[in-house]
Coordinates of C-alpha atoms in Angstrom, one line a residue:
M20 CA -1.8 0.8 17.7
I21 CA -5.2 -0.6 17.4
V22 CA -8.4 -0.3 15.4
H23 CA -11.9 0.7 16.9
V24 CA -15.1 0.4 15.1
V25 CA -17.4 3.5 16.3
K26 CA -20.5 2.4 17.6
R27 CA -23.8 4.4 17.7
G28 CA -23.9 7.1 20.2
E29 CA -20.0 6.5 20.9
T30 CA -18.2 10.2 20.9
L31 CA -14.5 10.7 20.4
W32 CA -14.2 11.7 24.3
Q33 CA -15.5 8.4 25.5
L34 CA -12.9 6.6 23.3
A35 CA -10.2 8.7 24.6
Q36 CA -11.2 7.8 28.2
R37 CA -11.6 4.2 27.5
Y38 CA -8.2 3.9 25.8
G39 CA -6.5 6.4 27.9
V40 CA -5.0 8.2 25.2
P41 CA -5.4 12.3 24.7
L42 CA -8.4 13.1 22.4
E43 CA -6.0 15.2 20.5
R44 CA -3.7 12.3 19.5
I45 CA -6.8 10.5 18.1
V46 CA -7.9 13.4 16.2
A47 CA -4.2 13.7 14.7
A48 CA -3.9 10.2 14.1
N49 CA -7.1 9.8 11.8
E50 CA -7.0 13.6 10.7
L51 CA -10.5 14.0 11.8
S52 CA -12.2 17.2 10.3
D53 CA -14.8 17.2 13.2
P54 CA -13.9 15.5 16.3
N55 CA -17.4 16.0 17.3
R56 CA -19.1 14.2 14.2
L57 CA -18.3 10.2 13.7
A58 CA -20.1 7.9 11.4
V59 CA -21.5 4.7 12.7
G60 CA -19.1 1.9 11.8
Q61 CA -16.0 4.3 11.0
A62 CA -12.9 2.7 11.8
L63 CA -10.4 4.9 13.9
V64 CA -6.7 4.7 14.5
I65 CA -6.2 4.6 18.3
P66 CA -2.4 5.0 19.0
V67 CA -1.6 2.9 22.0
P68 CA 1.5 1.0 22.5
Y69 CA -0.2 -2.4 22.5
R70 CA -1.8 -4.1 19.8
Y71 CA -4.0 -7.6 19.0
H72 CA -3.1 -10.4 16.9
T73 CA -5.6 -12.7 14.8
V74 CA -4.4 -16.2 14.9
R75 CA -3.8 -17.6 11.4
T76 CA -3.9 -21.2 10.3
G77 CA -0.8 -23.2 11.3
E78 CA 0.5 -20.4 13.3
T79 CA 2.1 -21.0 17.1
L80 CA 2.2 -19.3 20.1
W81 CA 6.3 -19.1 19.8
Q82 CA 5.9 -17.8 16.6
I83 CA 3.5 -14.8 17.6
A84 CA 5.8 -14.1 20.4
R85 CA 9.0 -13.8 18.1
Q86 CA 7.0 -11.6 15.7
Y87 CA 6.0 -9.3 18.2
G88 CA 9.2 -9.7 20.5
V89 CA 7.6 -10.6 23.8
A90 CA 7.7 -13.5 25.7
V91 CA 5.6 -16.7 25.3
E92 CA 4.6 -16.4 28.9
A93 CA 3.3 -12.6 28.6
I94 CA 0.9 -13.4 25.8
I95 CA -0.2 -16.5 27.8
Q96 CA -0.7 -14.5 31.0
A97 CA -2.6 -11.8 29.3
N98 CA -5.0 -13.9 27.5
R99 CA -5.3 -16.5 30.2
I100 CA -4.2 -19.2 27.9
T101 CA -4.5 -23.0 29.5
N102 CA -3.1 -24.9 26.6
P103 CA -0.5 -23.1 24.9
S104 CA -0.1 -25.8 22.4
L105 CA -3.5 -25.3 21.1
L106 CA -4.6 -22.2 19.0
Y107 CA -7.8 -21.7 16.6
P108 CA -7.1 -19.8 13.6
G109 CA -9.3 -16.6 13.8
T110 CA -8.7 -16.3 17.6
T111 CA -7.7 -12.8 18.8
L112 CA -4.7 -12.2 21.0
F113 CA -3.6 -9.5 23.1
I114 CA -0.2 -8.7 22.6
P115 CA 1.2 -6.9 25.9
A116 CA 3.6 -4.3 25.4
R117 CA 7.5 -5.1 26.2
I118 CA 8.8 -3.1 29.0
H119 CA 12.2 -1.9 29.8
T120 CA 13.5 -0.8 32.7
V121 CA 16.6 1.8 32.5
R122 CA 20.0 1.1 34.0
S123 CA 22.7 3.5 35.1
G124 CA 24.5 4.9 32.3
E125 CA 22.3 3.5 29.5
T126 CA 21.1 6.1 26.5
L127 CA 18.1 6.4 24.2
A128 CA 20.3 5.2 21.5
Q129 CA 21.6 2.1 23.2
I130 CA 18.1 0.7 24.1
A131 CA 16.9 1.6 20.7
S132 CA 20.0 -0.3 19.1
F133 CA 19.4 -3.6 21.4
Y134 CA 15.5 -3.9 20.6
G135 CA 16.1 -3.2 17.0
V136 CA 13.8 -0.2 16.7
T137 CA 14.6 3.6 16.4
V138 CA 15.3 6.3 19.0
Q139 CA 12.6 8.1 17.2
Q140 CA 9.9 5.2 17.7
L141 CA 11.1 5.2 21.5
I142 CA 10.4 9.1 21.9
E143 CA 6.8 8.9 20.1
V144 CA 5.6 5.8 22.1
N145 CA 6.8 7.1 25.7
D146 CA 6.0 10.9 25.1
I147 CA 10.0 11.6 25.6
T148 CA 10.3 15.3 25.8
D149 CA 14.3 15.2 25.7
P150 CA 15.8 11.9 24.6
N151 CA 18.7 13.3 26.5
R152 CA 17.3 13.1 29.7
I153 CA 16.3 9.4 31.0
V154 CA 16.7 8.2 34.3
P155 CA 17.8 4.6 36.1
G156 CA 14.4 3.0 37.2
Q157 CA 12.5 4.9 34.7
R158 CA 10.6 2.3 32.8
L159 CA 10.0 2.7 28.7
I160 CA 7.6 1.2 26.6
I161 CA 9.5 -1.2 23.9
P162 CA 7.5 -1.0 20.3
P163 CA 7.2 -4.6 18.6
A164 CA 9.9 -5.1 16.0
K165 CA 8.4 -4.6 12.5
P166 CA 9.2 -6.5 9.2
L167 CA 11.7 -4.3 6.6
I168 CA 9.9 -3.7 3.3
E169 CA 10.1 -1.5 0.0
V170 CA 7.0 0.5 -0.7
N171 CA 6.6 2.4 -3.9
A172 CA 3.7 4.8 -4.8
F173 CA 3.1 6.3 -8.3
T174 CA 1.1 9.7 -9.3
V175 CA -0.4 10.9 -12.2
D176 CA 0.1 14.5 -10.8
Q177 CA 3.3 15.8 -12.1
G178 CA 5.2 19.0 -11.6
E179 CA 4.5 21.0 -8.3
K180 CA 1.4 19.0 -7.3
G181 CA 3.0 15.6 -7.7
A182 CA 6.1 17.1 -5.9
E183 CA 3.8 18.0 -2.6
Q184 CA 2.4 14.8 -2.6
V185 CA 6.1 13.2 -2.2
R186 CA 7.2 15.9 0.3
E187 CA 3.8 14.5 2.4
V188 CA 4.5 11.2 2.6
G189 CA 8.1 10.4 1.6
R190 CA 9.7 9.3 4.9
H191 CA 7.1 6.3 3.9
L192 CA 8.1 5.6 0.7
T193 CA 11.4 3.9 -0.9
Y194 CA 10.6 4.7 -4.6
A195 CA 8.1 7.2 -6.1
A196 CA 6.7 7.1 -9.7
P197 CA 5.5 10.0 -11.9
F198 CA 3.0 8.0 -14.5
A199 CA 4.1 8.0 -17.1
Y200 CA 6.5 8.7 -20.2
T201 CA 4.1 7.3 -23.2
I202 CA 6.3 5.7 -25.8
R203 CA 6.1 6.7 -29.4
A204 CA 6.2 4.4 -32.7
D205 CA 9.5 5.8 -33.9
G206 CA 11.0 4.9 -30.2
G207 CA 10.7 8.3 -28.9
L208 CA 9.1 9.1 -25.5
N209 CA 6.6 11.7 -24.8
P210 CA 7.9 14.4 -22.3
I211 CA 6.4 15.2 -18.9
N212 CA 7.0 18.1 -16.6
D213 CA 8.9 15.8 -13.9
T214 CA 12.0 18.0 -12.7
A215 CA 10.1 19.2 -9.1
F216 CA 9.0 15.5 -8.6
I217 CA 12.6 14.4 -8.8
Q218 CA 13.8 17.1 -6.4
A219 CA 11.1 16.4 -3.8
A220 CA 11.8 12.7 -4.0
Y221 CA 16.0 13.2 -3.5
A222 CA 15.0 15.3 -0.6
A223 CA 12.9 12.8 0.9
R224 CA 15.7 10.1 0.4
V225 CA 13.2 8.3 -2.0
V226 CA 14.4 6.7 -5.4
P227 CA 12.5 8.5 -8.3
M228 CA 11.3 5.7 -10.6
M229 CA 10.7 6.4 -14.3
T230 CA 7.8 5.0 -15.7
I231 CA 7.2 3.9 -19.7
T232 CA 4.0 2.8 -20.9
N233 CA 2.3 2.1 -24.1
F234 CA -1.3 3.3 -23.5
T235 CA -3.3 6.0 -22.9
Y236 CA -7.0 6.5 -21.8
Q237 CA -8.0 6.8 -25.2
D238 CA -5.5 4.1 -26.8
P239 CA -5.3 0.6 -25.4
G240 CA -1.6 0.6 -27.1
S241 CA -1.7 -2.5 -28.2
R242 CA -0.7 -1.8 -32.0
L243 CA 1.8 0.1 -30.6
A244 CA 3.5 -2.0 -28.3
Q245 CA 3.6 -4.5 -31.6
T246 CA 5.4 -2.0 -33.5
I247 CA 8.1 -1.7 -30.9
L248 CA 8.1 -5.5 -30.1
A249 CA 8.8 -6.5 -33.7
D250 CA 11.7 -4.3 -34.3
V251 CA 14.9 -4.6 -32.2
A252 CA 16.2 -1.2 -33.8
L253 CA 13.1 0.5 -32.4
Q254 CA 13.7 -1.3 -29.2
T255 CA 17.5 0.2 -28.9
R256 CA 16.4 3.6 -30.0
L257 CA 13.4 3.5 -27.2
L258 CA 16.1 2.3 -24.8
D259 CA 18.7 4.9 -25.8
N260 CA 16.4 7.6 -24.9
V261 CA 14.8 6.1 -21.8
I262 CA 18.4 5.9 -20.8
Q263 CA 19.1 9.7 -21.9
V264 CA 16.5 10.8 -19.7
M265 CA 17.2 8.9 -16.8
R266 CA 21.0 10.1 -16.7
A267 CA 19.8 13.8 -17.5
K268 CA 17.2 13.7 -14.7
G269 CA 18.4 11.6 -12.0
Y270 CA 16.6 8.7 -12.2
R271 CA 17.3 5.6 -10.7
A272 CA 15.0 3.0 -11.5
L273 CA 12.8 2.5 -14.1
N274 CA 9.3 0.6 -14.3
V275 CA 7.9 -0.8 -17.7
D276 CA 4.3 -0.8 -17.6
F277 CA 3.0 -2.0 -21.1
E278 CA -0.2 -3.1 -21.1
N279 CA -2.9 -4.7 -23.5
V280 CA 0.1 -6.6 -25.6
Y281 CA -1.6 -9.1 -27.9
P282 CA -0.9 -12.7 -26.8
S283 CA 1.4 -13.4 -29.8
D284 CA 4.0 -10.5 -28.9
R285 CA 4.3 -12.4 -25.4
K286 CA 7.9 -13.7 -26.4
R287 CA 9.0 -10.5 -27.8
Y288 CA 7.9 -8.7 -24.8
N289 CA 10.3 -11.0 -22.7
E290 CA 12.9 -10.5 -25.1
F291 CA 12.5 -6.6 -25.0
L292 CA 12.7 -6.9 -21.1
Q293 CA 15.6 -8.9 -21.0
R294 CA 17.2 -6.0 -23.3
A295 CA 15.9 -3.4 -21.1
A296 CA 17.7 -5.2 -18.1
N297 CA 20.9 -5.8 -19.5
R298 CA 21.1 -2.0 -20.6
L299 CA 19.8 -0.8 -17.4
H300 CA 22.0 -2.9 -15.0
A301 CA 25.0 -1.7 -17.2
E302 CA 24.5 1.7 -16.3
G303 CA 23.4 0.7 -12.3
Y304 CA 19.9 1.0 -12.6
V305 CA 17.0 -1.0 -11.2
L306 CA 14.1 -2.5 -13.7
S307 CA 10.6 -3.1 -12.2
T308 CA 7.6 -4.0 -14.3
S309 CA 3.9 -3.8 -13.5
L310 CA 1.9 -7.2 -14.2
A311 CA -2.0 -7.7 -14.6
P312 CA -3.5 -9.7 -11.8
K313 CA -3.2 -13.1 -12.9
I314 CA -4.6 -16.3 -10.8
S315 CA -3.3 -18.9 -13.1
A316 CA -0.6 -19.2 -16.1
E317 CA -3.4 -20.2 -18.6
Q318 CA -5.7 -16.9 -17.7
K319 CA -7.3 -15.7 -21.0
G320 CA -7.7 -12.4 -22.2
L321 CA -5.9 -9.4 -23.4
L322 CA -4.8 -7.9 -20.2
Y323 CA -3.2 -11.1 -19.1
E324 CA -1.9 -13.5 -21.7
A325 CA 1.4 -11.4 -22.6
H326 CA 2.2 -10.7 -18.8
D327 CA 4.4 -13.8 -18.3
Y328 CA 5.0 -14.0 -14.5
P329 CA 7.9 -16.6 -14.7
A330 CA 9.9 -14.0 -17.0
H331 CA 9.5 -11.2 -15.5
G332 CA 10.2 -13.0 -11.9
R333 CA 13.4 -14.0 -13.7
I334 CA 14.4 -10.7 -15.7
A335 CA 13.2 -7.6 -13.5
D336 CA 14.8 -6.7 -10.4
F337 CA 11.1 -6.8 -8.9
V338 CA 7.3 -6.4 -10.0
V339 CA 4.4 -4.8 -9.1
L340 CA 1.3 -6.7 -9.0
M341 CA -1.7 -4.4 -10.2
T342 CA -4.3 -6.2 -7.7
Y343 CA -6.6 -3.4 -7.7
E344 CA -9.6 -2.2 -10.1
W345 CA -12.0 -4.8 -9.4
G346 CA -14.2 -1.9 -8.6
Y347 CA -13.7 -0.3 -12.0
R348 CA -15.2 2.8 -12.6
F349 CA -17.2 1.7 -15.7
G350 CA -18.5 -1.2 -14.0
P351 CA -20.7 -2.6 -11.4
P352 CA -20.5 -1.3 -7.4
Q353 CA -18.1 -3.7 -5.5
A354 CA -14.6 -3.5 -3.6
I355 CA -12.1 -2.1 -5.5
S356 CA -8.9 -4.3 -4.2
P357 CA -10.9 -6.8 -2.1
V358 CA -8.5 -9.2 -0.3
N359 CA -10.0 -12.2 -1.1
Q360 CA -9.2 -11.4 -4.9
I361 CA -5.7 -10.0 -4.0
R362 CA -5.3 -13.5 -2.2
R363 CA -5.9 -15.5 -5.4
V364 CA -3.4 -13.5 -7.4
L365 CA -0.6 -13.9 -4.7
D366 CA -1.2 -17.7 -4.3
Y367 CA -0.2 -18.3 -8.1
A368 CA 2.5 -15.3 -8.1
V369 CA 4.5 -17.0 -5.4
T370 CA 4.8 -20.3 -7.5
A371 CA 6.2 -18.1 -10.5
I372 CA 8.2 -15.0 -8.9
P373 CA 10.2 -15.2 -5.8
R374 CA 8.5 -13.4 -3.2
S375 CA 11.5 -11.1 -2.4
K376 CA 10.5 -9.9 -6.2
I377 CA 6.5 -9.1 -5.4
M378 CA 5.5 -5.9 -4.6
M379 CA 1.9 -5.8 -4.2
G380 CA -0.5 -3.4 -5.5
F381 CA -3.0 -1.1 -3.0
Q382 CA -5.2 1.4 -4.6
I383 CA -5.7 4.6 -2.1
Y384 CA -9.3 5.7 -3.5
A385 CA -12.8 5.7 -3.0
R386 CA -15.6 5.2 -5.4
D387 CA -19.4 6.3 -5.9
W388 CA -21.8 4.5 -8.2
V389 CA -25.1 5.7 -8.6
L390 CA -28.1 3.0 -8.1
P391 CA -29.2 1.6 -10.2
H392 CA -26.0 0.6 -11.9
V393 CA -26.5 1.3 -15.7
Q394 CA -23.1 -0.7 -17.8
G395 CA -20.9 2.1 -18.7
Q396 CA -22.0 4.9 -16.3
E397 CA -18.7 6.2 -14.8
A398 CA -18.4 6.2 -10.7
E399 CA -17.1 9.0 -8.9
T400 CA -13.8 9.0 -7.8
F401 CA -12.4 10.6 -4.6
S402 CA -10.2 10.2 -1.5
P403 CA -10.9 7.8 1.4
K404 CA -11.0 10.7 3.6
E405 CA -13.8 12.4 1.5
A406 CA -15.6 8.8 1.5
L407 CA -15.8 9.2 5.6
E408 CA -17.1 12.6 5.2
R409 CA -19.6 12.1 3.0
A410 CA -21.1 9.5 5.4
I411 CA -21.1 11.4 8.2
R412 CA -22.9 14.1 5.7
Y413 CA -25.8 11.7 4.7
G414 CA -26.0 10.0 8.1
A415 CA -25.1 6.3 6.3
S416 CA -23.6 3.4 8.3
I417 CA -20.6 2.1 7.0
Q418 CA -20.7 -1.8 6.6
Y419 CA -17.8 -3.9 6.1
D420 CA -17.6 -7.0 3.9
A421 CA -15.5 -9.5 5.6
A422 CA -14.5 -11.3 2.7
A423 CA -13.0 -8.5 0.9
A424 CA -12.1 -6.6 4.1
S425 CA -13.7 -3.4 2.6
P426 CA -16.0 -1.0 4.1
F427 CA -19.0 0.5 2.2
Y428 CA -22.3 2.2 2.5
R429 CA -25.0 3.5 1.1
Y430 CA -26.8 7.1 1.0
T431 CA -29.5 8.9 -0.9
D432 CA -28.7 12.5 -2.4
E433 CA -30.4 15.8 -2.5
Q434 CA -31.8 14.6 -5.9
G435 CA -33.3 11.5 -4.2
R436 CA -31.0 9.3 -6.0
Q437 CA -29.2 6.2 -4.4
H438 CA -25.6 5.8 -4.3
E439 CA -23.0 2.9 -3.2
V440 CA -19.7 3.8 -2.4
W441 CA -16.8 1.5 -1.7
F442 CA -13.7 2.7 -0.3
E443 CA -10.5 1.8 2.4
D444 CA -10.1 2.5 6.1
A445 CA -8.4 1.2 8.8
R446 CA -9.1 -2.2 8.7
S447 CA -8.6 -2.6 5.4
A448 CA -5.1 -1.3 5.2
L449 CA -4.2 -3.5 8.0
A450 CA -6.0 -6.8 6.2
K451 CA -3.5 -6.0 3.1
F452 CA -0.6 -5.5 5.5
E453 CA -1.5 -8.9 6.7
L454 CA -1.3 -10.3 3.3
V455 CA 2.3 -8.6 3.0
K456 CA 3.6 -10.4 6.2
E457 CA 1.8 -13.8 5.2
Y458 CA 3.1 -14.0 2.1
G459 CA 6.7 -12.7 2.9
L460 CA 6.3 -10.3 -0.1
R461 CA 8.9 -7.3 -0.9
G462 CA 6.6 -4.8 -0.2
I463 CA 3.7 -2.5 -1.4
S464 CA 3.2 -0.2 -4.6
Y465 CA 0.2 2.7 -4.2
W466 CA -1.9 3.4 -7.1
V467 CA -2.1 6.4 -6.5
L468 CA -0.9 9.5 -4.7
G469 CA -3.1 12.6 -4.3
Y470 CA -5.9 10.9 -2.3
P471 CA -5.9 11.8 1.3
Y472 CA -6.0 8.3 3.6
P473 CA -4.5 9.4 6.9
E474 CA -5.1 6.0 8.3
N475 CA -3.2 4.3 5.7
W476 CA 0.3 6.1 6.4
V477 CA -0.2 5.8 10.5
L478 CA -0.7 2.4 10.1
L479 CA 2.1 1.8 7.6
E480 CA 4.5 3.0 9.8
D481 CA 3.2 1.1 13.0
N482 CA 3.3 -2.4 11.0
F483 CA 6.6 -1.9 9.1
R484 CA 10.3 -0.3 8.7
I485 CA 10.4 1.0 5.4
R486 CA 13.6 0.5 3.5
K487 CA 15.4 3.9 2.3
R488 CA 17.8 3.7 -0.7
G489 CA 17.9 7.2 -1.4

């Protein structure tokens, strides 16, 4: 698939003709509410069997060809490259599709197995109506081989609403985690209504992951964490309660998200995590932790100092980096999860934590700030889909911050107030997926479900194979 940025005056019909794709497929891939109305600067996913690659520093043509499973000669010919040993970072290369000519007696399953793709991928890319009827001489497009990753998604919606979210995107997930069981000072847990959620997870072959936390939107939780971390007996009681819930409800993984922990409790927090790992592993469960987005071991601040990256990387089975919220809802308008800031976090994280244990956080919502911004004034939070519809409704031209890899726009509402909106689109999703590939990470962790963002899920499937453990 490729991403097309809409220019002034372009229509969806013109794009369908240009790329040779049925208009209905573009509408479906992007879940367009009105195909006749597009925003200038809108990034559309075009479901074609070819793609483009932007050369990174140090990459060779052989590495790129291997990544996409095509011959070096095919890339050279398609891009008319005169010196294959000389590639400039930032160059965009057209990657031609692989073609397989069906031989007598071959089945679709055999062809899929040979190329390391799925039968379903072959069916979708080649518009095959009857997978049992392929004929010798038939030419099939072979989609590129894709890296295997794990994907987690949190949701703050519990009960049937959260269950429906899992049913909608469960095929893209390895783990799903309702947020959250809050801990109590006596080692107890405040219950949540998660039965339907867990049932939906199992039906979608998704591992349900329990989350415990020390904070609420009213209380940062620092003193509560200190109370638990200062008393081994309370920790034992807390872990007893956690395991009891996991057994009773069918959770198979635990995420510990203790935030705003006092710096003086850093060592005690590490010791608690080791106790948790020992208990959980004995039960056959998985332990993960959520980590503040640090850029160095010496980073100061209540959010950061007690989060010991090397210790978490050693103790936990995997970690979730909370690489979002630069565009805080009570702060000034800016990209919510800018790629340039995420890269700084990853540069440090990979020096302290095995790459195979790192899940990069990816927020999937938009924010709208009223201008001029007044400190403490809350921005409106909604979906990327709503951000696009709002841009169309107010006739805004969408711009793109290349450094942050994030789209934004301004508009004036009916009361004459100016607004600034930052959101995610197909381009920003691809930029984050490229980070996962570049750094060789375990995968992606979404915060949070419940905000429609169709382009993300289409491109996620196009770029990765998702490990299923359910």
